[in-house]
Coordinates of C-alpha atoms and ligand atoms in Angstrom, one line a residue:
M16 CA 17.0 -37.5 21.2
A17 CA 19.4 -36.8 18.3
A18 CA 17.8 -36.3 14.9
N19 CA 20.6 -38.2 13.2
P20 CA 21.5 -41.3 15.3
S21 CA 24.8 -41.8 13.4
A22 CA 26.0 -38.4 14.5
A23 CA 24.8 -38.8 18.1
A24 CA 26.9 -39.3 21.2
C25 CA 28.0 -42.9 21.1
D26 CA 27.9 -45.4 24.0
D27 CA 30.2 -48.0 22.4
P28 CA 33.0 -48.4 25.0
R29 CA 35.6 -49.0 22.3
I30 CA 35.1 -45.4 21.1
V31 CA 36.9 -42.5 22.8
T32 CA 34.4 -39.7 23.4
R33 CA 35.7 -36.5 21.9
A34 CA 33.5 -34.1 23.6
L35 CA 31.7 -34.6 26.9
A36 CA 29.4 -32.6 29.1
H37 CA 29.7 -33.7 32.7
I38 CA 26.4 -32.8 34.5
D39 CA 26.9 -32.3 38.2
L40 CA 23.6 -33.0 39.9
V41 CA 25.1 -32.1 43.3
A42 CA 25.7 -28.6 41.9
L43 CA 22.1 -28.6 40.6
R44 CA 20.8 -29.3 44.1
H45 CA 23.1 -26.7 45.5
N46 CA 21.6 -24.1 43.1
L47 CA 18.1 -25.2 44.0
A48 CA 19.0 -24.5 47.6
R49 CA 20.0 -21.0 46.5
V50 CA 16.6 -20.6 44.9
R51 CA 15.0 -21.6 48.2
A52 CA 17.2 -19.2 50.2
C53 CA 16.3 -16.3 47.9
A54 CA 12.6 -17.2 47.7
P55 CA 11.8 -18.9 51.1
H56 CA 8.1 -18.3 50.8
S57 CA 7.6 -19.4 47.2
R58 CA 7.1 -22.7 45.5
V59 CA 9.5 -23.6 42.7
M60 CA 8.4 -24.2 39.1
A61 CA 11.8 -25.2 37.6
A62 CA 12.3 -24.4 33.9
V63 CA 13.5 -27.6 32.2
K64 CA 12.5 -26.6 28.7
A65 CA 14.9 -27.0 25.8
N66 CA 16.3 -30.3 27.2
A67 CA 16.9 -28.6 30.6
Y68 CA 18.8 -25.8 28.8
G69 CA 20.9 -28.5 27.1
H70 CA 21.7 -30.4 30.4
G71 CA 19.4 -33.4 29.8
A72 CA 15.7 -33.0 30.7
V73 CA 15.0 -36.3 32.3
P74 CA 17.9 -36.7 34.7
V75 CA 17.7 -33.0 35.6
A76 CA 14.0 -33.2 36.2
R77 CA 14.3 -36.3 38.3
A78 CA 17.0 -34.8 40.4
L79 CA 15.0 -31.6 40.9
V80 CA 11.8 -33.5 41.8
A81 CA 13.7 -35.7 44.2
A82 CA 15.0 -32.6 45.9
G83 CA 11.5 -31.2 46.4
T84 CA 10.8 -29.0 43.3
E85 CA 7.0 -28.6 43.3
A86 CA 6.5 -28.2 39.5
L87 CA 8.3 -28.1 36.2
A88 CA 7.9 -25.7 33.2
V89 CA 8.4 -26.7 29.6
A90 CA 7.8 -24.9 26.3
C91 CA 5.7 -27.5 24.5
V92 CA 3.8 -30.8 24.7
E93 CA 6.7 -32.9 23.3
E94 CA 8.9 -31.8 26.2
A95 CA 6.2 -32.7 28.7
L96 CA 5.6 -36.1 27.2
E97 CA 9.3 -37.0 27.4
L98 CA 9.1 -36.3 31.2
R99 CA 5.9 -38.1 31.7
A100 CA 7.2 -41.1 29.8
A101 CA 10.2 -41.1 32.1
G102 CA 7.9 -41.3 35.1
V103 CA 8.0 -37.7 36.2
Q104 CA 4.8 -37.1 38.1
V105 CA 4.9 -33.6 39.4
P106 CA 2.7 -30.8 37.8
I107 CA 4.2 -29.7 34.4
V108 CA 3.2 -26.4 33.0
L109 CA 3.2 -25.7 29.2
L110 CA 4.5 -22.2 29.1
E111 CA 3.3 -21.6 25.5
G112 CA 0.1 -23.6 26.1
V113 CA -1.2 -25.9 23.4
L114 CA -1.3 -25.4 19.6
S115 CA -4.2 -27.7 18.6
A116 CA -7.2 -29.6 19.9
A117 CA -5.2 -32.8 19.8
E118 CA -2.5 -31.3 22.0
A119 CA -5.2 -30.1 24.4
Q120 CA -6.4 -33.7 24.7
I121 CA -2.9 -34.8 25.5
A122 CA -2.7 -32.1 28.2
V123 CA -5.9 -33.5 29.7
D124 CA -4.8 -37.1 29.5
E125 CA -1.3 -36.4 30.9
K126 CA -2.6 -33.9 33.5
L127 CA -0.5 -31.0 32.1
Q128 CA -1.2 -27.5 33.2
I129 CA -1.7 -25.1 30.3
A130 CA -0.7 -21.4 30.2
V131 CA -3.2 -19.6 28.0
H132 CA -1.9 -16.5 26.4
S133 CA -4.2 -15.6 23.6
P134 CA -7.9 -15.4 22.7
W135 CA -7.4 -18.0 20.0
Q136 CA -6.2 -20.5 22.6
M137 CA -9.3 -20.0 24.7
E138 CA -11.5 -20.6 21.6
L139 CA -9.5 -23.7 20.9
L140 CA -10.0 -25.0 24.4
Q141 CA -13.7 -24.1 24.5
G142 CA -14.2 -26.0 21.3
A143 CA -12.1 -29.1 22.1
C144 CA -12.3 -29.5 25.9
A145 CA -15.3 -27.6 27.2
S146 CA -16.1 -30.3 29.8
A147 CA -12.7 -31.9 30.3
P148 CA -10.8 -31.2 33.5
L149 CA -8.2 -28.5 32.6
A150 CA -5.8 -26.8 34.9
L151 CA -5.0 -23.3 33.5
W152 CA -2.7 -20.5 34.1
G153 CA -3.6 -17.1 32.7
L154 CA -0.5 -15.5 31.2
L155 CA -0.6 -11.7 31.3
N156 CA 1.5 -9.3 29.2
T157 CA 2.7 -6.7 31.6
G158 CA 5.3 -5.1 29.3
M159 CA 7.4 -7.7 27.5
N160 CA 5.0 -7.8 24.6
R161 CA 5.8 -11.3 23.7
L162 CA 2.9 -13.4 24.9
G163 CA -0.1 -12.8 27.2
F164 CA -3.5 -11.2 27.6
A165 CA -3.6 -7.5 28.3
P166 CA -3.8 -6.8 32.1
T167 CA -7.3 -5.3 31.4
E168 CA -8.5 -8.6 30.1
A169 CA -7.7 -10.6 33.3
G170 CA -11.2 -10.3 34.8
A171 CA -12.9 -11.4 31.6
L172 CA -10.4 -14.3 31.3
A173 CA -11.2 -15.4 34.8
A174 CA -14.9 -15.2 34.1
A175 CA -14.6 -17.2 30.9
I176 CA -12.7 -19.9 32.7
A177 CA -15.2 -20.0 35.5
Q178 CA -18.0 -20.8 33.0
H179 CA -16.6 -24.3 32.7
P180 CA -17.2 -26.3 35.9
A181 CA -14.5 -28.8 35.1
W182 CA -11.8 -26.1 34.4
R183 CA -9.7 -24.7 37.2
L184 CA -7.9 -21.4 37.1
H185 CA -4.7 -22.5 38.8
G186 CA -3.1 -19.1 38.8
W187 CA -1.5 -16.2 36.9
L188 CA 1.8 -15.8 35.2
T189 CA 3.8 -12.9 33.8
H190 CA 7.3 -12.8 32.5
L191 CA 9.9 -10.1 33.2
A192 CA 11.8 -8.5 30.4
C193 CA 14.6 -6.7 32.2
A194 CA 15.1 -8.4 35.5
D195 CA 18.8 -9.1 34.8
D196 CA 19.4 -5.3 34.9
T197 CA 19.4 -4.3 38.5
G198 CA 19.0 -0.7 37.5
A199 CA 15.9 -1.1 35.3
A200 CA 12.8 0.2 37.0
E201 CA 10.8 -1.7 34.3
T202 CA 10.7 -4.8 36.6
L203 CA 8.8 -2.9 39.3
R204 CA 6.5 -1.4 36.7
Q205 CA 5.7 -4.9 35.4
Q206 CA 5.1 -6.1 38.9
A207 CA 2.8 -3.1 39.6
R208 CA 0.8 -3.8 36.4
F209 CA 0.4 -7.4 37.3
D210 CA -0.7 -6.7 40.9
A211 CA -3.2 -4.1 39.7
A212 CA -4.6 -6.4 37.1
L213 CA -5.2 -9.1 39.6
E214 CA -6.7 -7.1 42.4
G215 CA -9.7 -9.0 43.7
L216 CA -9.1 -12.0 41.5
A217 CA -8.3 -15.4 43.0
G218 CA -5.4 -17.7 41.9
E219 CA -1.8 -18.2 42.7
R220 CA 0.8 -15.8 41.2
S221 CA 4.1 -16.2 39.5
I222 CA 6.4 -13.4 38.2
A223 CA 10.1 -14.1 38.8
N224 CA 12.6 -15.9 36.7
S225 CA 16.1 -16.5 38.0
A226 CA 17.1 -12.8 37.7
G227 CA 13.8 -11.7 39.3
L228 CA 14.2 -13.9 42.3
M229 CA 17.8 -13.0 42.9
A230 CA 17.7 -9.3 42.2
W231 CA 14.1 -8.3 42.8
P232 CA 12.9 -10.1 45.9
S233 CA 9.5 -8.5 45.8
T234 CA 8.7 -10.4 42.5
C235 CA 8.9 -13.8 44.2
A236 CA 5.1 -14.2 44.8
D237 CA 3.6 -17.7 45.2
W238 CA 5.7 -19.4 42.6
V239 CA 9.2 -18.6 41.2
R240 CA 10.2 -20.0 37.8
P241 CA 14.0 -20.3 37.8
G242 CA 15.9 -21.7 34.9
L243 CA 19.4 -20.4 34.3
M244 CA 20.5 -20.1 38.0
L245 CA 19.6 -23.8 38.5
Y246 CA 22.2 -24.6 35.9
G247 CA 24.8 -22.4 37.7
A248 CA 25.2 -19.4 35.4
S249 CA 24.7 -15.9 36.7
P250 CA 21.4 -14.4 35.8
V251 CA 22.3 -10.9 36.9
A252 CA 24.3 -8.6 34.7
G253 CA 27.6 -7.6 36.1
Q254 CA 27.7 -10.3 38.8
T255 CA 29.5 -13.6 38.5
A256 CA 28.0 -16.9 39.3
A257 CA 30.6 -17.4 42.0
A258 CA 29.7 -14.1 43.7
L259 CA 26.1 -15.3 43.7
D260 CA 27.2 -18.7 45.2
L261 CA 25.9 -20.6 42.1
R262 CA 27.9 -23.6 40.9
P263 CA 28.2 -24.6 37.2
V264 CA 26.3 -27.8 36.6
M265 CA 27.9 -28.4 33.2
Q266 CA 31.6 -29.0 32.6
F267 CA 32.0 -29.1 28.8
E268 CA 35.2 -30.9 28.0
S269 CA 37.2 -32.2 25.1
R270 CA 40.7 -33.5 24.7
L271 CA 43.9 -32.6 23.0
I272 CA 44.4 -34.7 19.8
A273 CA 47.6 -33.0 18.6
V274 CA 50.4 -30.8 20.0
N275 CA 52.5 -29.2 17.4
A276 CA 55.5 -26.9 17.6
V277 CA 55.2 -23.9 15.3
G278 CA 57.7 -21.2 14.5
S279 CA 57.3 -17.4 14.8
G280 CA 54.9 -16.1 12.2
A281 CA 53.2 -19.5 11.6
R282 CA 49.5 -19.1 11.0
V283 CA 46.8 -21.3 12.4
G284 CA 43.4 -22.3 11.2
Y285 CA 40.9 -21.3 8.4
G286 CA 41.6 -17.8 7.0
A287 CA 45.0 -17.8 8.7
T288 CA 43.6 -15.2 11.2
W289 CA 46.2 -15.9 14.0
S290 CA 49.9 -16.0 13.7
A291 CA 52.4 -17.1 16.3
P292 CA 54.3 -14.2 17.8
A293 CA 57.2 -16.5 18.6
L294 CA 58.0 -20.2 18.7
T295 CA 55.2 -21.9 20.5
Y296 CA 53.2 -25.1 20.8
I297 CA 49.7 -25.3 19.4
G298 CA 47.3 -27.8 20.9
I299 CA 44.4 -29.1 18.8
V300 CA 41.2 -29.7 20.7
A301 CA 38.6 -32.1 19.4
A302 CA 35.6 -29.9 19.6
G303 CA 34.3 -27.3 17.2
Y304 CA 31.2 -25.5 16.2
A305 CA 29.4 -28.8 15.5
D306 CA 29.8 -29.5 19.2
G307 CA 28.6 -26.2 20.3
V308 CA 31.7 -24.0 20.5
P309 CA 30.7 -20.8 18.7
R310 CA 32.5 -20.2 15.5
A311 CA 32.6 -16.5 16.3
L312 CA 34.8 -17.1 19.3
P313 CA 37.7 -14.7 19.0
S314 CA 41.4 -15.8 19.3
G315 CA 42.5 -15.3 22.9
T316 CA 39.4 -16.8 24.5
P317 CA 40.5 -18.6 27.7
V318 CA 39.9 -22.3 28.1
A319 CA 41.3 -24.5 30.9
I320 CA 43.7 -27.4 30.8
G321 CA 44.1 -28.8 34.3
S322 CA 44.7 -25.7 36.4
R323 CA 46.2 -23.8 33.5
I324 CA 44.2 -21.2 31.5
V325 CA 45.3 -21.0 27.8
P326 CA 44.0 -18.8 25.0
T327 CA 42.4 -20.1 21.8
A328 CA 44.3 -19.4 18.6
G329 CA 42.6 -18.8 15.2
R330 CA 39.1 -19.7 14.0
V331 CA 37.0 -22.5 15.5
S332 CA 36.4 -25.1 12.8
M333 CA 33.6 -27.7 12.6
D334 CA 35.3 -30.4 14.7
M335 CA 38.3 -28.7 16.2
L336 CA 39.8 -25.6 17.7
A337 CA 43.4 -24.6 18.5
V338 CA 44.9 -23.3 21.6
D339 CA 48.3 -21.6 22.2
L340 CA 50.1 -23.7 24.8
G341 CA 53.1 -21.4 24.9
P342 CA 56.8 -22.2 24.4
D343 CA 57.2 -24.3 27.5
A344 CA 54.1 -26.4 27.1
R345 CA 53.9 -29.6 29.2
E346 CA 50.5 -30.6 27.8
Q347 CA 50.2 -33.8 25.9
V348 CA 47.8 -35.5 23.5
G349 CA 44.9 -36.9 25.6
D350 CA 44.9 -34.1 28.1
T351 CA 41.4 -32.8 29.1
V352 CA 40.5 -29.3 27.9
R353 CA 37.6 -27.6 29.7
L354 CA 35.8 -25.3 27.4
W355 CA 33.4 -24.0 30.0
G356 CA 32.6 -24.9 33.6
D357 CA 34.8 -24.4 36.7
G358 CA 37.3 -21.6 36.2
V359 CA 36.0 -20.8 32.7
P360 CA 32.4 -19.7 33.1
A361 CA 30.0 -20.2 30.1
E362 CA 28.9 -16.6 30.7
A363 CA 32.4 -15.3 30.0
M364 CA 32.7 -17.2 26.8
A365 CA 29.2 -16.1 25.8
A366 CA 30.1 -12.5 26.4
R367 CA 33.1 -12.8 24.0
V368 CA 30.7 -13.7 21.1
G369 CA 27.9 -11.3 22.1
T370 CA 25.6 -14.0 23.3
I371 CA 24.4 -15.4 26.7
A372 CA 25.1 -18.6 28.5
Y373 CA 21.6 -19.9 27.7
E374 CA 22.5 -20.1 24.0
L375 CA 25.8 -21.9 24.6
F376 CA 24.1 -24.5 26.8
C377 CA 21.2 -25.0 24.4
G378 CA 23.6 -25.2 21.5
L379 CA 25.5 -28.3 22.6
G380 CA 25.9 -30.6 19.6
P381 CA 24.2 -34.0 19.3
R382 CA 27.5 -35.9 19.4
V383 CA 28.5 -34.4 22.8
R384 CA 27.9 -37.1 25.4
R385 CA 26.4 -36.1 28.7
I386 CA 27.5 -37.9 31.8
F387 CA 25.5 -37.4 34.9
H388 CA 27.1 -37.4 38.3
G389 CA 25.8 -37.4 41.8
G390 CA 22.1 -38.3 41.9
V391 CA 19.0 -40.0 41.0
G392 CA 19.6 -39.1 37.3
D393 CA 22.8 -41.2 37.2
G394 CA 23.2 -43.1 34.0
A395 CA 19.9 -41.8 32.5
Ligands
PLP407 C1 8.0 -17.9 30.9 C2 9.3 -18.2 31.4 N1 9.5 -18.4 32.8 C3 10.7 -18.7 33.3 C4 11.8 -18.8 32.5 C5 13.1 -19.1 33.2 O1 14.0 -18.0 33.0 P1 15.5 -18.0 33.5 O2 16.2 -19.1 32.8 O3 16.0 -16.6 33.1 O4 15.4 -18.2 35.0 C6 11.7 -18.6 31.1 C7 12.9 -18.7 30.3 O5 13.0 -18.3 29.2 C8 10.4 -18.3 30.6 O6 10.3 -18.1 29.3

């Protein structure tokens, strides 16, 4: 939901949408099939936090559940409530657990599974829900040093949970810090610490994110927790999504709203950082950093117009960016410009500004309209 409705994507048919994110649920299902192929013996807990990485939590969750996804993972209670309100019934895991007694009660009422990561959370649950039916995951810190109990505390945590007859220890989670790096032995060290900590303890196990399940098959365990690969971006450093047979789910598009001839030496955009080497046509695209195109994007970043790849020219401004169409431009006002998606991977644009596709997807602005294609999420 957009914070400011007046700035949100508009459904009024009289209004031309400037920037669109086409969300291809067929591609999403294809990518889910890739998860199944890489982790044939694991169940899938799909990460749909952060509005399904900017793709639209409800339609994405519906499509994943209809395709057989066994569980969903979100960061917080609000995200889980949005899914429950939309009728999503599968188990939902709160990856950061709950932050208050009232949230714990919501988790009980909505049958949400809670990942407990810290002693203060156990105290909170013991105070607020000692006899309520809780489904818990124990989150262990095996080396990322972000969240989780120390591996040596796993036994005590299991015992503390077992003291409450209504509580159920569903399983154990850990999160990999370096799985995207196929040369980093840290992944196997984390796995070894996890396995050693849980020796003799009951409960299902979950280690792998997208990179883990694609690059480190031994981390697949009982449950895999893919996010990025479901959305069709490569989770593995140095490998393209196409090489991994992943299909981009999001096509982020805008349109040309002006095509202007400029002479040699003409400068374009704020700060006059780009100048035309010769006579050329400049196309003005109706999407800027308010829509999620990073302002730091350097001139020369490729975007697609039809089958043609053209470079950006000058600084990205709030609502627009410029592209160099060249001296023989055939493009016209109204033509569609693909900022990322087929032929122009989000990972490639992200790399140009020193970030990752996750951040581009999550940074889509509130006035970008999402249009869902190919599934149970249509029109949602
Ligand atoms: C705990 C946890 N599990 C799974 C995921 C999914 O990771 P990825 O999108 O890299 O597959 C995340 C994402 O940040 C996470 O925090």
